[in-house]
mmCIF file of C-alpha atoms and ligand atoms in Angstrom:
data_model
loop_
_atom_site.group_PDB
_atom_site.id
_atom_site.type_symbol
_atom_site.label_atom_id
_atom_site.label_comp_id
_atom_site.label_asym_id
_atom_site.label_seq_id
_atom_site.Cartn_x
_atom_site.Cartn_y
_atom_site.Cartn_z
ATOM 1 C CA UNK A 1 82.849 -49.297 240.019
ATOM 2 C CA UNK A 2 83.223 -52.406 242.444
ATOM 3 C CA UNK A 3 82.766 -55.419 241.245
ATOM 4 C CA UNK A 4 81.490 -57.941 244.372
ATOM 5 C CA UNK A 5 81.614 -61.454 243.866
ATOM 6 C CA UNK A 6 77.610 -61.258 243.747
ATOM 7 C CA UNK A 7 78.082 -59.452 240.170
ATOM 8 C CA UNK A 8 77.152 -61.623 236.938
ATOM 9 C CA UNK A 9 77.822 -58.929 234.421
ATOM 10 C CA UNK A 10 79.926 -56.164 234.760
ATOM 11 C CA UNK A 11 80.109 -53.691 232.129
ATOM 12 C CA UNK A 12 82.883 -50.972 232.029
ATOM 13 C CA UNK A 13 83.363 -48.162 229.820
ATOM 14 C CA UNK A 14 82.284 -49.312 226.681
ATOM 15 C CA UNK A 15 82.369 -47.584 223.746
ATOM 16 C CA UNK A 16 80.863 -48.130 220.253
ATOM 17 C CA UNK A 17 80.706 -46.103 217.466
ATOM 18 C CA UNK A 18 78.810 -46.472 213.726
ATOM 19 C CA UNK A 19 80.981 -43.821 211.613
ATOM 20 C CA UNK A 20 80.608 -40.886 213.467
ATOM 21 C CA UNK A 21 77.973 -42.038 214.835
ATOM 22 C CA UNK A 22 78.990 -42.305 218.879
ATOM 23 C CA UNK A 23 76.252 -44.779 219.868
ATOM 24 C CA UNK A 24 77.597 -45.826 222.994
ATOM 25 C CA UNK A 25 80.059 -43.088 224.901
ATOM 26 C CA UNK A 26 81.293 -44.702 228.636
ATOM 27 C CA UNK A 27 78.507 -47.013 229.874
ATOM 28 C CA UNK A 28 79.558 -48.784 232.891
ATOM 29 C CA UNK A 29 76.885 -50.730 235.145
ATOM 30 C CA UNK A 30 76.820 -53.858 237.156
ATOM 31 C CA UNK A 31 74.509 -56.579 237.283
ATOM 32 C CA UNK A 32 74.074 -58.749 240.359
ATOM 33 C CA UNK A 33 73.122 -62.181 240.327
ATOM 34 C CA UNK A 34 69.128 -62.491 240.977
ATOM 35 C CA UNK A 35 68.482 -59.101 239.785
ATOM 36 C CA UNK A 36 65.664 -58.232 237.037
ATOM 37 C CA UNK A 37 67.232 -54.844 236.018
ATOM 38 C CA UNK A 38 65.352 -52.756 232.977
ATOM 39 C CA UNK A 39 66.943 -50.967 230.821
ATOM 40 C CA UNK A 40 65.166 -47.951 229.905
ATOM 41 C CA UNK A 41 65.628 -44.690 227.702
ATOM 42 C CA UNK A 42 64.405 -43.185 224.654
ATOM 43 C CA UNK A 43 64.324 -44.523 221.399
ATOM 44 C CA UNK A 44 67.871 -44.418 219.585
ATOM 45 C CA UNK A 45 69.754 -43.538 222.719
ATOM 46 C CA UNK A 46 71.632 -47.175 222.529
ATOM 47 C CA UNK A 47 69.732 -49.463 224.376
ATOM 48 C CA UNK A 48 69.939 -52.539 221.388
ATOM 49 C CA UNK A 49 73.487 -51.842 220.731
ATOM 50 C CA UNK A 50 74.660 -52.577 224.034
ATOM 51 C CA UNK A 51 72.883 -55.865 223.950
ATOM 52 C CA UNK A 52 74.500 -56.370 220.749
ATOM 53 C CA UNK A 53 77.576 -55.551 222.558
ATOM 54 C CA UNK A 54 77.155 -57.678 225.612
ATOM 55 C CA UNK A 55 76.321 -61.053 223.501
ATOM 56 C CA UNK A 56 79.160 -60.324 220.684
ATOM 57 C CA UNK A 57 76.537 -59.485 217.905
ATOM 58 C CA UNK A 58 78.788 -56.032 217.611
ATOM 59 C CA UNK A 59 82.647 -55.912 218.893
ATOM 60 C CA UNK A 60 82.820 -52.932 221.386
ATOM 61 C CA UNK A 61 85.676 -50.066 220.540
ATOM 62 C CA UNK A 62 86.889 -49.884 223.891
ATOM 63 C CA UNK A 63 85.785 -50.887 227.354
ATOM 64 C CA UNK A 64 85.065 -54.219 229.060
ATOM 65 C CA UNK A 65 82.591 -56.557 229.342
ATOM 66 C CA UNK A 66 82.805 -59.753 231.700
ATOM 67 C CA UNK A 67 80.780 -62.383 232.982
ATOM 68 C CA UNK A 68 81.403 -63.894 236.622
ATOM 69 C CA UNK A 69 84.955 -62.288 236.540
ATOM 70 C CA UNK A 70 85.611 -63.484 233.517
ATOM 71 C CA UNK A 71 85.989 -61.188 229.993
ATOM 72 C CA UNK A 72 83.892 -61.281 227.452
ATOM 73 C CA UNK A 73 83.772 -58.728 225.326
ATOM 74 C CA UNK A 74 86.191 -60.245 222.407
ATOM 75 C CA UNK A 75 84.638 -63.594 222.521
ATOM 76 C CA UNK A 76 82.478 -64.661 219.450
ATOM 77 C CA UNK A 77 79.012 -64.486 220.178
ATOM 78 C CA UNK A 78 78.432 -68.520 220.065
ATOM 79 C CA UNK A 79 81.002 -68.687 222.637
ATOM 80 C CA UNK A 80 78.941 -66.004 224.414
ATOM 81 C CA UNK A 81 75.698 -68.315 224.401
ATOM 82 C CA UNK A 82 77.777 -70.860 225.661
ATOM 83 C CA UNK A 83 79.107 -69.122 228.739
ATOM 84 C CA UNK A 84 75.540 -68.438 230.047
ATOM 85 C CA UNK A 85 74.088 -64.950 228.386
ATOM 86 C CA UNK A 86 70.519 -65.617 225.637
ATOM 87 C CA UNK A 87 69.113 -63.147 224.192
ATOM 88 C CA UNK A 88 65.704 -62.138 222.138
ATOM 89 C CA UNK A 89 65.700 -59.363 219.542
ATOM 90 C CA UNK A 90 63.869 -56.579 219.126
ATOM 91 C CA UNK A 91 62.474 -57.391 215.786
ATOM 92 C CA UNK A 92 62.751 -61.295 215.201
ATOM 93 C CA UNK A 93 62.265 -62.817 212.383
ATOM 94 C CA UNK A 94 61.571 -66.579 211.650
ATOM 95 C CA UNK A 95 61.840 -69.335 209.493
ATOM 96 C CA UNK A 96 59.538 -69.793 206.395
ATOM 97 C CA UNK A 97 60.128 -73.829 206.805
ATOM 98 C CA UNK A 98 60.030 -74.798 210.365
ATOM 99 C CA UNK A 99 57.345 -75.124 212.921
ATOM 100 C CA UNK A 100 57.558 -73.655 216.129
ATOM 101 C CA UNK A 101 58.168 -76.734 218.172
ATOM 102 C CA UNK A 102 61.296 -77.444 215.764
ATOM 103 C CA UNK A 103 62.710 -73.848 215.808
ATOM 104 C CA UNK A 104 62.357 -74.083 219.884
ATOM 105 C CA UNK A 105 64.663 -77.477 219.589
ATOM 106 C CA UNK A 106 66.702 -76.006 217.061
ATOM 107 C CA UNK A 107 67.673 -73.701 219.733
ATOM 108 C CA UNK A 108 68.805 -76.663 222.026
ATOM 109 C CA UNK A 109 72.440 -76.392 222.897
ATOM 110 C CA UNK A 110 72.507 -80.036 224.008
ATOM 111 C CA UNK A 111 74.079 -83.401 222.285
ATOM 112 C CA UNK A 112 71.585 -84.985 220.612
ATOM 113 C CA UNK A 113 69.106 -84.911 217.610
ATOM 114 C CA UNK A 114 68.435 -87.229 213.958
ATOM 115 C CA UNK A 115 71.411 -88.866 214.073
ATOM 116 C CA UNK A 116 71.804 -89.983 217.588
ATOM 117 C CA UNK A 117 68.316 -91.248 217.659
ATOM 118 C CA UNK A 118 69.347 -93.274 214.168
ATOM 119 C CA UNK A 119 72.649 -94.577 216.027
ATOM 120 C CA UNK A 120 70.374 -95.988 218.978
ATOM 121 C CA UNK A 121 72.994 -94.236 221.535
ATOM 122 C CA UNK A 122 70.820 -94.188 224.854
ATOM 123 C CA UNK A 123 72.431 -91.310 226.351
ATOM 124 C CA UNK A 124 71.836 -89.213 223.640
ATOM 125 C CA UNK A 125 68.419 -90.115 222.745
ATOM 126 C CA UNK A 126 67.739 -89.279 226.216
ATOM 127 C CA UNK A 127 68.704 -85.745 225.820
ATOM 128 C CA UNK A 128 67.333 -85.533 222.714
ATOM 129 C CA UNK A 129 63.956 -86.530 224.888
ATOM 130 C CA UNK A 130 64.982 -84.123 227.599
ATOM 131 C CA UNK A 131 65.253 -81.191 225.033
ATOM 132 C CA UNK A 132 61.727 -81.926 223.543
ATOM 133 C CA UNK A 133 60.319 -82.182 226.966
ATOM 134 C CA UNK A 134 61.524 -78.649 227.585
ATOM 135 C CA UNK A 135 60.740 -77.259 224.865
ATOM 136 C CA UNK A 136 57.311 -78.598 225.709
ATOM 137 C CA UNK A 137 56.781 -76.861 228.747
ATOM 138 C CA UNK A 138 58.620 -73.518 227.391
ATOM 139 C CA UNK A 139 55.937 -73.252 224.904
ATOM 140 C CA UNK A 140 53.402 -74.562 227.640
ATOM 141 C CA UNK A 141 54.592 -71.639 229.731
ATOM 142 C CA UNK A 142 54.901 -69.156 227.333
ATOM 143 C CA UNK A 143 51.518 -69.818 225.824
ATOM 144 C CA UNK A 144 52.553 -71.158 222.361
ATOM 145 C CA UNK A 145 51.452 -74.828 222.928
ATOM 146 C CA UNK A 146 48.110 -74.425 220.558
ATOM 147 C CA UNK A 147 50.560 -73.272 217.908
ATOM 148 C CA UNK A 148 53.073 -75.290 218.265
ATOM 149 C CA UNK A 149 52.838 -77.261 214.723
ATOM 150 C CA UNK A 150 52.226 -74.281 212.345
ATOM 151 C CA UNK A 151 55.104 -72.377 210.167
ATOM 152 C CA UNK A 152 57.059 -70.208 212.956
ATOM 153 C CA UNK A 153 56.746 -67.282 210.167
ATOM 154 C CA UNK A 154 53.033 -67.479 210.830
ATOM 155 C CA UNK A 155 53.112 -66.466 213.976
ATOM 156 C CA UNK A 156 51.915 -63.027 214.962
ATOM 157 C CA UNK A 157 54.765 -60.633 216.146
ATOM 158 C CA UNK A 158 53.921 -60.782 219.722
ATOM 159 C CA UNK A 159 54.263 -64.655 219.129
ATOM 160 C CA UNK A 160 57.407 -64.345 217.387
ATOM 161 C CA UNK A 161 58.902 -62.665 220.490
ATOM 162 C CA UNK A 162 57.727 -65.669 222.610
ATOM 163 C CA UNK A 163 58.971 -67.628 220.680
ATOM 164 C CA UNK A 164 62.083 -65.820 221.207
ATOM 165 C CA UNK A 165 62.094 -65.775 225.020
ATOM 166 C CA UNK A 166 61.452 -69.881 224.310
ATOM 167 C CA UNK A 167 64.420 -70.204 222.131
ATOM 168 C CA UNK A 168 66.474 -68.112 225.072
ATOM 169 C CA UNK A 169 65.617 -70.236 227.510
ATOM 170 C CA UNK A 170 66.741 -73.929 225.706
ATOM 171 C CA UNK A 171 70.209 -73.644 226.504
ATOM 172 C CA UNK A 172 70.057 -72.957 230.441
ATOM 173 C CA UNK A 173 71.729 -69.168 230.189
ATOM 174 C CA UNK A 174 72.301 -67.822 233.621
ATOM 175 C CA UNK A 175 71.616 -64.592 232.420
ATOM 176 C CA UNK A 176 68.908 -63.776 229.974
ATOM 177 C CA UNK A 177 68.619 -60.203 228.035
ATOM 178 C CA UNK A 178 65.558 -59.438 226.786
ATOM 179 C CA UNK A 179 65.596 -56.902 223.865
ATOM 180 C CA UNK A 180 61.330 -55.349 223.949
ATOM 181 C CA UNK A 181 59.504 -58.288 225.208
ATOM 182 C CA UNK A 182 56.145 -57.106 225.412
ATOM 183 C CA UNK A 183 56.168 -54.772 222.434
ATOM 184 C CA UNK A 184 53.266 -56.391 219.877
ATOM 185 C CA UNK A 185 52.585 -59.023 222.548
ATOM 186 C CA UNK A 186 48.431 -58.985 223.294
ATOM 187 C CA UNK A 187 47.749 -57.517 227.086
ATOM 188 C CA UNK A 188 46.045 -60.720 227.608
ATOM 189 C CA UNK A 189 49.773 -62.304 227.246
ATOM 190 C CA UNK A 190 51.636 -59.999 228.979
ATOM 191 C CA UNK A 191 50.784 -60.811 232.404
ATOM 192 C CA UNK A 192 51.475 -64.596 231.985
ATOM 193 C CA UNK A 193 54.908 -63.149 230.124
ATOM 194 C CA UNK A 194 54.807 -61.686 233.450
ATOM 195 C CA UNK A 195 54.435 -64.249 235.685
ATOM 196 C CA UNK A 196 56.871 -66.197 233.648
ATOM 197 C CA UNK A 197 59.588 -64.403 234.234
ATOM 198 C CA UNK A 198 59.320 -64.066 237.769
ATOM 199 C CA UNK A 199 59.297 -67.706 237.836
ATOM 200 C CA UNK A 200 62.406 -68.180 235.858
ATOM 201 C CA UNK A 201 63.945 -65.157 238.254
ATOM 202 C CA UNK A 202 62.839 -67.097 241.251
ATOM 203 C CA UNK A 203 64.732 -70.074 239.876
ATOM 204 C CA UNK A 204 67.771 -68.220 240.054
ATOM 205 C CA UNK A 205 67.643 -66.516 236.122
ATOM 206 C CA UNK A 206 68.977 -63.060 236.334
ATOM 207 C CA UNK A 207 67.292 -60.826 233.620
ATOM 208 C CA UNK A 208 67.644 -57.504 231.871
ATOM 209 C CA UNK A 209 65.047 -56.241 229.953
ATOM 210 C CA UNK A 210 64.941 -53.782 227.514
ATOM 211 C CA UNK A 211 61.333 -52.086 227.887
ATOM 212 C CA UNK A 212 58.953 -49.336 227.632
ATOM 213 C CA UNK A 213 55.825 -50.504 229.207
ATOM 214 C CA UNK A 214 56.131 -48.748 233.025
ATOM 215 C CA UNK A 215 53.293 -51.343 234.182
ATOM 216 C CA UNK A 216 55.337 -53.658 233.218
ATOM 217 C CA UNK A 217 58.892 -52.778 234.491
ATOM 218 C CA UNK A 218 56.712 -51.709 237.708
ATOM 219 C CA UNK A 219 55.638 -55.702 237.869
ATOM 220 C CA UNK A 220 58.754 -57.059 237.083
ATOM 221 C CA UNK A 221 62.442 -55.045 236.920
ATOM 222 C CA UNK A 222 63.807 -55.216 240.752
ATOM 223 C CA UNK A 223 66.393 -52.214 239.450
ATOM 224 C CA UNK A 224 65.888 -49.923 236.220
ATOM 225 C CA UNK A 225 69.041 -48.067 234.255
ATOM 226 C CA UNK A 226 68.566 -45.393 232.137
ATOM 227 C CA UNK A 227 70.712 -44.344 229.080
ATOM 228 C CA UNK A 228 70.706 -41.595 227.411
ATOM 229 C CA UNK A 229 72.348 -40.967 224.504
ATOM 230 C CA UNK A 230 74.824 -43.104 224.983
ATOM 231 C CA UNK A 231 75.534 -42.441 228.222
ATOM 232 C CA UNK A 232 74.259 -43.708 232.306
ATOM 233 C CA UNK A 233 72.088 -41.569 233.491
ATOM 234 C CA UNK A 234 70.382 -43.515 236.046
ATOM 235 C CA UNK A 235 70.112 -46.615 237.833
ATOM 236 C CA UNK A 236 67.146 -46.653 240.631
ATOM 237 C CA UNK A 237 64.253 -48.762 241.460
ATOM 238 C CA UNK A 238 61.136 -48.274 239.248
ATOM 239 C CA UNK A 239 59.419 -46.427 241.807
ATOM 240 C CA UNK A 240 61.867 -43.964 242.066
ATOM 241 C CA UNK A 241 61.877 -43.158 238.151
ATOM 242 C CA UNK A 242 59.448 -40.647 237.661
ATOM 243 C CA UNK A 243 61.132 -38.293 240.282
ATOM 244 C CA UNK A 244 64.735 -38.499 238.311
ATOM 245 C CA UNK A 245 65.713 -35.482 237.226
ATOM 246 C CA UNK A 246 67.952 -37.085 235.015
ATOM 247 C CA UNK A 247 65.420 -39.503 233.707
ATOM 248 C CA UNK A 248 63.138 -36.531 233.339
ATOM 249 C CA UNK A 249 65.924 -34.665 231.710
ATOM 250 C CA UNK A 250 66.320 -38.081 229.686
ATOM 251 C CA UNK A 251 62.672 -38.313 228.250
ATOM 252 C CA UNK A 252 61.356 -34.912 228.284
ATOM 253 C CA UNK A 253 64.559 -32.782 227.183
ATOM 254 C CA UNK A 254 64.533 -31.191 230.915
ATOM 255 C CA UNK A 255 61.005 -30.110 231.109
ATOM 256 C CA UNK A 256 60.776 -31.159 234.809
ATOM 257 C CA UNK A 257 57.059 -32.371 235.386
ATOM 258 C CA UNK A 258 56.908 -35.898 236.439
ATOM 259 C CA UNK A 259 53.319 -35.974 236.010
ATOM 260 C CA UNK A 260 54.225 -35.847 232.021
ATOM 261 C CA UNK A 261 56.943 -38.638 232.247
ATOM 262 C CA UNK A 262 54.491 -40.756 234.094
ATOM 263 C CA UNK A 263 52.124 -40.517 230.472
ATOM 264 C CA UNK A 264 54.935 -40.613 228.576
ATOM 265 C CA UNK A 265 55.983 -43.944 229.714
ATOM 266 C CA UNK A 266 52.875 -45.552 230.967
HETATM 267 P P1 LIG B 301 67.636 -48.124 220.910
HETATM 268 O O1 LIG B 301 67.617 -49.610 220.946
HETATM 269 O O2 LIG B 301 67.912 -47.481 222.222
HETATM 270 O O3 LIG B 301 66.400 -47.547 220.272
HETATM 271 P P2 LIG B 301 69.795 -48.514 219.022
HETATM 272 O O4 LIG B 301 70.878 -49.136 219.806
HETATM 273 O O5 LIG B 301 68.989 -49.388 218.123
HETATM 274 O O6 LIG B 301 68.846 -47.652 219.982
HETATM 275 O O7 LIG B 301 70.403 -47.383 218.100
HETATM 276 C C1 LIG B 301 71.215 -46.340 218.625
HETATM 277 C C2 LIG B 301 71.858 -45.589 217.468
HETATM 278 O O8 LIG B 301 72.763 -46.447 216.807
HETATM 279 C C3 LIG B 301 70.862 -45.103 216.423
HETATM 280 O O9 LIG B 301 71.301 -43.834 215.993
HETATM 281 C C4 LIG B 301 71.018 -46.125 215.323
HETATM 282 O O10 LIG B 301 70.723 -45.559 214.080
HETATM 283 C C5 LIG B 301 72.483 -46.486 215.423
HETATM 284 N N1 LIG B 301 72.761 -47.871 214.964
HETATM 285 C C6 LIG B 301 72.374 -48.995 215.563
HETATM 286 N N2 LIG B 301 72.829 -50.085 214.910
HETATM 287 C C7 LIG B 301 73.536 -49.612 213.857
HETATM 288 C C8 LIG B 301 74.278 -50.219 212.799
HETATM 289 N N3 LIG B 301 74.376 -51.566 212.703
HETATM 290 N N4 LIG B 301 74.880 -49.416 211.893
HETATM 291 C C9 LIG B 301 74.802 -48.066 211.996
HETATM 292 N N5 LIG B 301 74.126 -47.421 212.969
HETATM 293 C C10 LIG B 301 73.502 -48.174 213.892
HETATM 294 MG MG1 LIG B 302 66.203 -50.979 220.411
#
């Protein structure tokens, strides 16, 4: 696979294995800069795991993994967040302690915070003022601003993973991987979840997003790849899934009626 100099990520025959368990088998895709790609497939077939993979949460068996040329995959996974890839989980989990507006600065990668301000340096009270701003408007955007005093662990789930996205987007990643976005998350939220991502995407964030919802990776994903098993089995434009025999093959154990994949992932 060619990497052009328009690739962010560039994933190459990775493998990953739990026992004897071969989660991941060869997976090789691309990622171009801009792009909102979904990653699809059924449930268990490895879609967290690569995540896990790509941001160092999991050390890959074989294969490669690099950012903007540049390998990642036996970097620690803070060193990860600090080249430019945030992630959410699929199942987060919060703090019993902190409210939301602290666990969004907590995420801030910047220099700044208690003991700055108590030192009186300018520069770093000023980020420490930059970061709150931000966070701010993240939980503005992200519709978490009425909540934005109570216990994080509060939250309901589909606030949890906003908060998520929130805490993602602190440190300015170039590349943001979203890991179920929308799953728990109230239709009423979902289309401003929408609308915020394109907006991030439009200022120059490249996503992928792990997802089930097809109205939603119709709205949003630019590119979709499939795994199965382990394995690549597609990588198409959203419109184009429900005709994949592969995809088919993928979701309905090769009963070919794209009518019933349609259901199946609306
Ligand atoms: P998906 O996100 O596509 O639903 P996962 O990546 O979560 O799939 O899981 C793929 C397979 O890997 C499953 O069989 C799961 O049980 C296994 N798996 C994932 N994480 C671990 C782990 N930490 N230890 C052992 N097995 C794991
Ligand atoms: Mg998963």
């Amino acid at each position: 696979m060619n990497a052009s100099t328009d690739t962010l990520l560039s994933v190459l025959s990775v493998a990953k294995a739990f026992g004897g368990n071969q989660v991941l088998k060869d997976v090789s895709f691309n990622v171009q800069r801009g792009e909102i790609v979904g990653l699809l497939g059924p449930n268990g077939s490895g879609k967290s795991t690569l995540l896990n993979c790509i941001t160092g949460f999991e050390a890959v068996d074989g294969g490669s993994i690099s950012l903007s040329g540049q390998r990642i995959e036996r970097l620690p996974a803070h060193r990860i967040v600090q080249r430019g890839i945030a992630r959410t989980f699929q199942l987060p989990s919060m703090p019993t302690k902190m409210s939301v507006i602290e666990v969004a600065l907590a995420a801030s990668t910047g220099q700044h915070g208690v003991l700055a301000t108590l030192l009186g340096f300018p520069t770093l009270r000023r980020a420490e003022e930059e970061a709150r701003a931000k966070a701010e408007r993240l939980l503005d955007e992200l519709l978490l601003a009425k909540v934005r005093d109570l216990p994080a662990s509060a939250l309901s789930g589909g606030q949890k993973k906003l908060l998520g996205i929130v805490c993602a987007l602190m440190g300015e990643p170039e590349l943001v991987l979203l890991d179920e976005p929308t799953a728990g998350v109230h239709p009423n939220l979902r289309r401003d979840l929408v609308e915020a991502l394109k907006r991030l995407n439009g200022q120059g964030m490249t996503l992928v997003i792990v997802e089930h919802d097809m109205h939603f990776i119709r709205d949003v994903c630019t590119r979709c790849v499939v795994l199965d098993r382990g394995e690549i089995v597609a990588s198409c434009k959203p419109s184009k899934l429900a005709s994949n025999e592969r995809v088919i093959q993928a979701y309905l154990g090769g009963r070919h009626n794209p009518h019933e994949l349609e259901e199946h992932t609306r």
